[in-house]
Tab-separated table of C-alpha atoms in Angstrom:
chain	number	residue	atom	x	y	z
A	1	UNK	CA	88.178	116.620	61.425
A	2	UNK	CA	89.720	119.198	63.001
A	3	UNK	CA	91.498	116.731	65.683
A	4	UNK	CA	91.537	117.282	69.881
A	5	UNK	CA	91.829	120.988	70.443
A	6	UNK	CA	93.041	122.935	73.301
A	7	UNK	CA	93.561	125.907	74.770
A	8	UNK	CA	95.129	127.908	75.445
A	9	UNK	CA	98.711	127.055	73.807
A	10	UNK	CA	100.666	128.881	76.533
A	11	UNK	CA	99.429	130.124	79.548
A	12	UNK	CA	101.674	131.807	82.336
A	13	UNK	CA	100.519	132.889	85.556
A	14	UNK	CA	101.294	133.499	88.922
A	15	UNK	CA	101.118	131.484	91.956
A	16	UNK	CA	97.929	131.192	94.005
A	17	UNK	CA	95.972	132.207	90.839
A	18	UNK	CA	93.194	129.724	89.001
A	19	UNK	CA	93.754	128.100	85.981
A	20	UNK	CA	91.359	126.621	83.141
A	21	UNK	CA	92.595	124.403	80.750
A	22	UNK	CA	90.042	123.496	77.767
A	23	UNK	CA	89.533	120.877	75.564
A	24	UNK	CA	87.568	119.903	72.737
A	25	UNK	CA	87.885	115.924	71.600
A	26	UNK	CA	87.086	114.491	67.906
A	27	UNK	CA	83.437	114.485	67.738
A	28	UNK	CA	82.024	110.877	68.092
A	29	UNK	CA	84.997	109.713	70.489
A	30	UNK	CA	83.728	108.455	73.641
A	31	UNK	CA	86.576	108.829	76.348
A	32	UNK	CA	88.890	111.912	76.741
A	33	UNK	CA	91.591	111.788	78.987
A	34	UNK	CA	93.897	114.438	81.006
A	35	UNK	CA	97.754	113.709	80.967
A	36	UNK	CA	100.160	115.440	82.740
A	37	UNK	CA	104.030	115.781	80.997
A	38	UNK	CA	107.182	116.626	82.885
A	39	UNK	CA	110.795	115.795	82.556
A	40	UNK	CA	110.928	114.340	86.033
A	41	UNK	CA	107.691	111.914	85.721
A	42	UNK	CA	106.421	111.847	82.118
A	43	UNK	CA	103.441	111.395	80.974
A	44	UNK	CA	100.948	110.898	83.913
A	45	UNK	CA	96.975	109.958	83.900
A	46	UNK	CA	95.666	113.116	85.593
A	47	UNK	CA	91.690	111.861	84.834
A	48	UNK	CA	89.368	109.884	82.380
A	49	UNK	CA	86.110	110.265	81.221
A	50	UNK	CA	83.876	107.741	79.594
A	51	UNK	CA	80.510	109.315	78.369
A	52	UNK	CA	80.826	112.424	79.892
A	53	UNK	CA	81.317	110.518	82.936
A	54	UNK	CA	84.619	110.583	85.249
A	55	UNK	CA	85.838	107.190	85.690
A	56	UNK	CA	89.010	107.330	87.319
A	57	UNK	CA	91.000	110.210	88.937
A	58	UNK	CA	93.181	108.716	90.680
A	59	UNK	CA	95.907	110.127	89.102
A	60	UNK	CA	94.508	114.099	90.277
A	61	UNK	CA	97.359	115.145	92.186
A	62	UNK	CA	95.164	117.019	95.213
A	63	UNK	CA	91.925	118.501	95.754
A	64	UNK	CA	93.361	121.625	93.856
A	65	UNK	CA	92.860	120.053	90.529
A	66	UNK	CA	89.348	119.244	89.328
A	67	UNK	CA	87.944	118.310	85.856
A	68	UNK	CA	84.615	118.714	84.273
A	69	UNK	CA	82.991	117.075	80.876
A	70	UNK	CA	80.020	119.027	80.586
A	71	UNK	CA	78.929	117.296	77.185
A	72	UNK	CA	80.596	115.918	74.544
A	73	UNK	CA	82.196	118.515	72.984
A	74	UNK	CA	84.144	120.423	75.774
A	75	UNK	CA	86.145	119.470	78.978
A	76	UNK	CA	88.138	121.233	81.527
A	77	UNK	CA	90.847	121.056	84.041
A	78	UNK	CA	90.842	123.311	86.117
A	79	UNK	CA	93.769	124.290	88.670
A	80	UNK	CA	92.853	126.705	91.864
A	81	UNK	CA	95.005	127.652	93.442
A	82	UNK	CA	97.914	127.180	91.174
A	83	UNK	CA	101.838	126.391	92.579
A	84	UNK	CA	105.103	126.286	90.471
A	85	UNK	CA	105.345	122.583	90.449
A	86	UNK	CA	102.001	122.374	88.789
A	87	UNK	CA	104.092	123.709	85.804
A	88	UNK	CA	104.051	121.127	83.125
A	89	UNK	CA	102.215	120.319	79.608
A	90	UNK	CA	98.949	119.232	79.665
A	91	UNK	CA	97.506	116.843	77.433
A	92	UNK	CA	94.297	116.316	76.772
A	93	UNK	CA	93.366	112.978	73.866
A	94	UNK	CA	90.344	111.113	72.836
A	95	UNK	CA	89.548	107.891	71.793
A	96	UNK	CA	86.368	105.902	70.435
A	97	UNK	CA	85.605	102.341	71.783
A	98	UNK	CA	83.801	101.162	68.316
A	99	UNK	CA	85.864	100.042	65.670
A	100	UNK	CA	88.881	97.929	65.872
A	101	UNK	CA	91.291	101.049	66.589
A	102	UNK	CA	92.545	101.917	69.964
A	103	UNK	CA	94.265	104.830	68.702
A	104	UNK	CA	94.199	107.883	71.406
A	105	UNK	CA	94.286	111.255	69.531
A	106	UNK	CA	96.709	113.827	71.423
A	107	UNK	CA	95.986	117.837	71.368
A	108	UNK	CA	98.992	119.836	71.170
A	109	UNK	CA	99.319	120.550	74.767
A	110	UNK	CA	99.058	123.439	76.821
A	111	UNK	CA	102.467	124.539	78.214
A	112	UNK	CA	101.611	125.908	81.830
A	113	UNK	CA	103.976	128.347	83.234
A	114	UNK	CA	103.213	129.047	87.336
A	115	UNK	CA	105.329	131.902	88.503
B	1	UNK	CA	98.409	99.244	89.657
B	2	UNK	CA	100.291	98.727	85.899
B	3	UNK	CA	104.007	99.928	85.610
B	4	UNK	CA	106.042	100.215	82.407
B	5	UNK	CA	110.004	101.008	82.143
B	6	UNK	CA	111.500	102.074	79.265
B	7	UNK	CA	115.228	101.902	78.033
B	8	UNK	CA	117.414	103.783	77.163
B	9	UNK	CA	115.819	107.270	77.690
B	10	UNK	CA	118.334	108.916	75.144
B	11	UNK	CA	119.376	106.957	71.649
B	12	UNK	CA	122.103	108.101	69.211
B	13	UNK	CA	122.531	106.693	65.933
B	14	UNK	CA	123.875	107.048	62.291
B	15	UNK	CA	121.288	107.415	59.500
B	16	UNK	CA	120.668	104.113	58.164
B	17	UNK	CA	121.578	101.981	60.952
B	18	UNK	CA	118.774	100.631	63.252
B	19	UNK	CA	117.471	101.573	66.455
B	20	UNK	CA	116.083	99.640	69.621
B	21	UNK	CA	113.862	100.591	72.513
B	22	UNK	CA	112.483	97.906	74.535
B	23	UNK	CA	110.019	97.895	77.560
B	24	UNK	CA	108.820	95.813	80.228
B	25	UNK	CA	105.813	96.013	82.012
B	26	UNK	CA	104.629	94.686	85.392
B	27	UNK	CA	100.625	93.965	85.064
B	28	UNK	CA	100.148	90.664	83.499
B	29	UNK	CA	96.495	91.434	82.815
B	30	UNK	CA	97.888	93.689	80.118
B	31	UNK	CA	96.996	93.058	76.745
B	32	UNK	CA	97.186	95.963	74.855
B	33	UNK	CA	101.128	97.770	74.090
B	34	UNK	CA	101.240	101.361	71.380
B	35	UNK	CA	103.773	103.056	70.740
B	36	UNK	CA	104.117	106.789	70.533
B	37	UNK	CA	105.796	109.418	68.672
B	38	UNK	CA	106.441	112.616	70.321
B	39	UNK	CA	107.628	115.253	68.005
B	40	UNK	CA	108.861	118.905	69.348
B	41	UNK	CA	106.050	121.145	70.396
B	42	UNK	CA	103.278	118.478	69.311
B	43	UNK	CA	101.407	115.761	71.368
B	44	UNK	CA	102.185	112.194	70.621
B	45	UNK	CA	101.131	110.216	68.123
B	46	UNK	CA	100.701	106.675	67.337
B	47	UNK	CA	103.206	104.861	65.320
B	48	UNK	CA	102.234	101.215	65.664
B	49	UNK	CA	100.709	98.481	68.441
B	50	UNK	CA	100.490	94.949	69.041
B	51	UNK	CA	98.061	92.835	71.434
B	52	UNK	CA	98.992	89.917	73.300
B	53	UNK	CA	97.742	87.386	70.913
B	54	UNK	CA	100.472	88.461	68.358
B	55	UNK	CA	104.273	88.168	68.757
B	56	UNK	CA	105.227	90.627	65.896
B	57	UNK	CA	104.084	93.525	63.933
B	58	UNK	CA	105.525	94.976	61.249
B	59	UNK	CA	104.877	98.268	59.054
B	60	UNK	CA	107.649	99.422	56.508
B	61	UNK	CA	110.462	100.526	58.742
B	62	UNK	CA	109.254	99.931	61.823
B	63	UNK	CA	108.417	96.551	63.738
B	64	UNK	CA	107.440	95.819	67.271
B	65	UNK	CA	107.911	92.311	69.256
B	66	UNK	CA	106.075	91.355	72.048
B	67	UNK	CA	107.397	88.149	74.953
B	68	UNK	CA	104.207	87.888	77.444
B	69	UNK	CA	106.140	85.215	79.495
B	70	UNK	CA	108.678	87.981	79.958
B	71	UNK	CA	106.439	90.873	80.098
B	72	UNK	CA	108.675	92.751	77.780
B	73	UNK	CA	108.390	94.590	74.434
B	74	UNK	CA	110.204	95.963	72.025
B	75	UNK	CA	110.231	98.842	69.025
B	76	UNK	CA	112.276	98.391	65.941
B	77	UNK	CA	113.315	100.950	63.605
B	78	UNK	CA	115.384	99.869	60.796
B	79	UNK	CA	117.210	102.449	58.015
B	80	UNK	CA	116.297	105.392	60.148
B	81	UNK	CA	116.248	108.999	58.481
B	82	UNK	CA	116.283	111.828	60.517
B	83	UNK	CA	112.926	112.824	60.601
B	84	UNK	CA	112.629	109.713	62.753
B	85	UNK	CA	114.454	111.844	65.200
B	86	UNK	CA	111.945	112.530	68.391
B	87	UNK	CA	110.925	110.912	71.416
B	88	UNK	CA	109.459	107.615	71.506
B	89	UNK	CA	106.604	106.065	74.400
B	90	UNK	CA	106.125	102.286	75.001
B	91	UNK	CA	102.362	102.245	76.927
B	92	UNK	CA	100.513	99.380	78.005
B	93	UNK	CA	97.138	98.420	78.847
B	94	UNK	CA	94.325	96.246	79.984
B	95	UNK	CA	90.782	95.698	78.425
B	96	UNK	CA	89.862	94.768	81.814
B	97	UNK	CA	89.931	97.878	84.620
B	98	UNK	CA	91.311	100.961	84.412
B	99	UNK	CA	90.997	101.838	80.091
B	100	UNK	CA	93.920	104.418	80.161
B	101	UNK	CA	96.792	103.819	78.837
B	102	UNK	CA	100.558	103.759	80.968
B	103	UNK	CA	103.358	105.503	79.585
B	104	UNK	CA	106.902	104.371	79.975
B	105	UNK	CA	109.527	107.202	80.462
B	106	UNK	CA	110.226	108.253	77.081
B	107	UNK	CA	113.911	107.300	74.665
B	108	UNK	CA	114.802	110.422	72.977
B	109	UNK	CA	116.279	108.933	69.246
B	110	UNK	CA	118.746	110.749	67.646
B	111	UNK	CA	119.400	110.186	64.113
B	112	UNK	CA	122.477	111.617	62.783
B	113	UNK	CA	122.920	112.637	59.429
């Protein structure tokens, strides 16, 4: 397996623009979650889905930020309209609930740049 | 909600001599404490965990301890190399509400050659 997948790597832009973040989670894994990584507060919960199902977004800083799980494969958070603290790496991981591991699987992050 | 603290956020040792990160949380419902490894440019990845019913865990190099009655944990690294140089998460969790996990702040390890 080819592990959690996003994209894009890298993405820069410039304030007041929109901004999709994608995801694709190991197939047969059951929740994926959004986390948020910055110097100042680490690695926050943005959302998590269960299912395809959004379970708790609590953690979605303002009605800018929204997050979709059309099907099992894909995901996305997107950001409209974008500000320079939004700047950050996102995370997006998966996990299954059967078995006896717990272990989340991390993507590699997209490093957002807001101008 | 759950809150986990982490010390110290930076760590500088000599190759072979052993490291220490420890963690408390607040949430007493919590059962469930990972550790992650956070290497440069990746996301991180899981290095060991313990539940609640255990009070150690060892693999190889690295152990973890766990005091419920204090609500505190703690990650052992012993003869560190330094590719064990990165930055290290404590994380906690309940099986009963919210599933996600809670980070603590990070301890950037050094290991010096």
């Amino acid at each position: 397996d080819a592990g959690v997948i996003q994209s894009p790597r890298h993405e820069v832009t410039e304030m007041g623009q929109e901004v999709t973040l994608r995801c694709k989670p190991i197939s047969g894994h059951d929740y994926l979650f959004w986390y948020r990584q910055t110097m100042m507060r680490g690695l926050e919960l943005l959302i998590y889905f269960n299912n395809n199902v959004p379970i708790d977004d609590s953690g979605m800083p303002e009605d800018r930020f929204s997050a979709k799980m059309p099907n099992a494969s894909f995901s996305t958070l997107k950001i409209q309209p974008s500000e320079p603290r939004d700047s950050a790496v996102y995370f997006c991981a998966s996990s299954t609930s059967r078995g006896l591991s717990e272990k989340l699987f991390f993507g590699s992050g997209t490093q957002l740049s807001v101008l | 909600g759950e809150n986990v603290e982490q010390h110290p956020s930076t760590l500088s040792v000599q190759e072979g001599d052993s490291a220490v990160i420890k963690c408390t949380y607040s949430d007493s419902a919590s059962n469930y404490f990972p550790w992650y490894k956070q290497e440069l440019g990746k996301g991180p990845q899981l290095i060991i965990d313990i539940r609640s019913n255990v009070g150690e865990k060892k693999d190889q190099r690295i152990a973890v301890t766990l005091n419920k009655t204090a609500k505190h944990f703690s990650l052992h690294i012993t003869e560190t190399q330094p590719e064990d140089s990165a930055v290290y998460f404590c994380a906690a969790r309940s099986d009963t509400g919210r599933r996600a996990l809670t980070f603590g702040s990070g301890t950037r390890l050094q290991v010096q050659p």
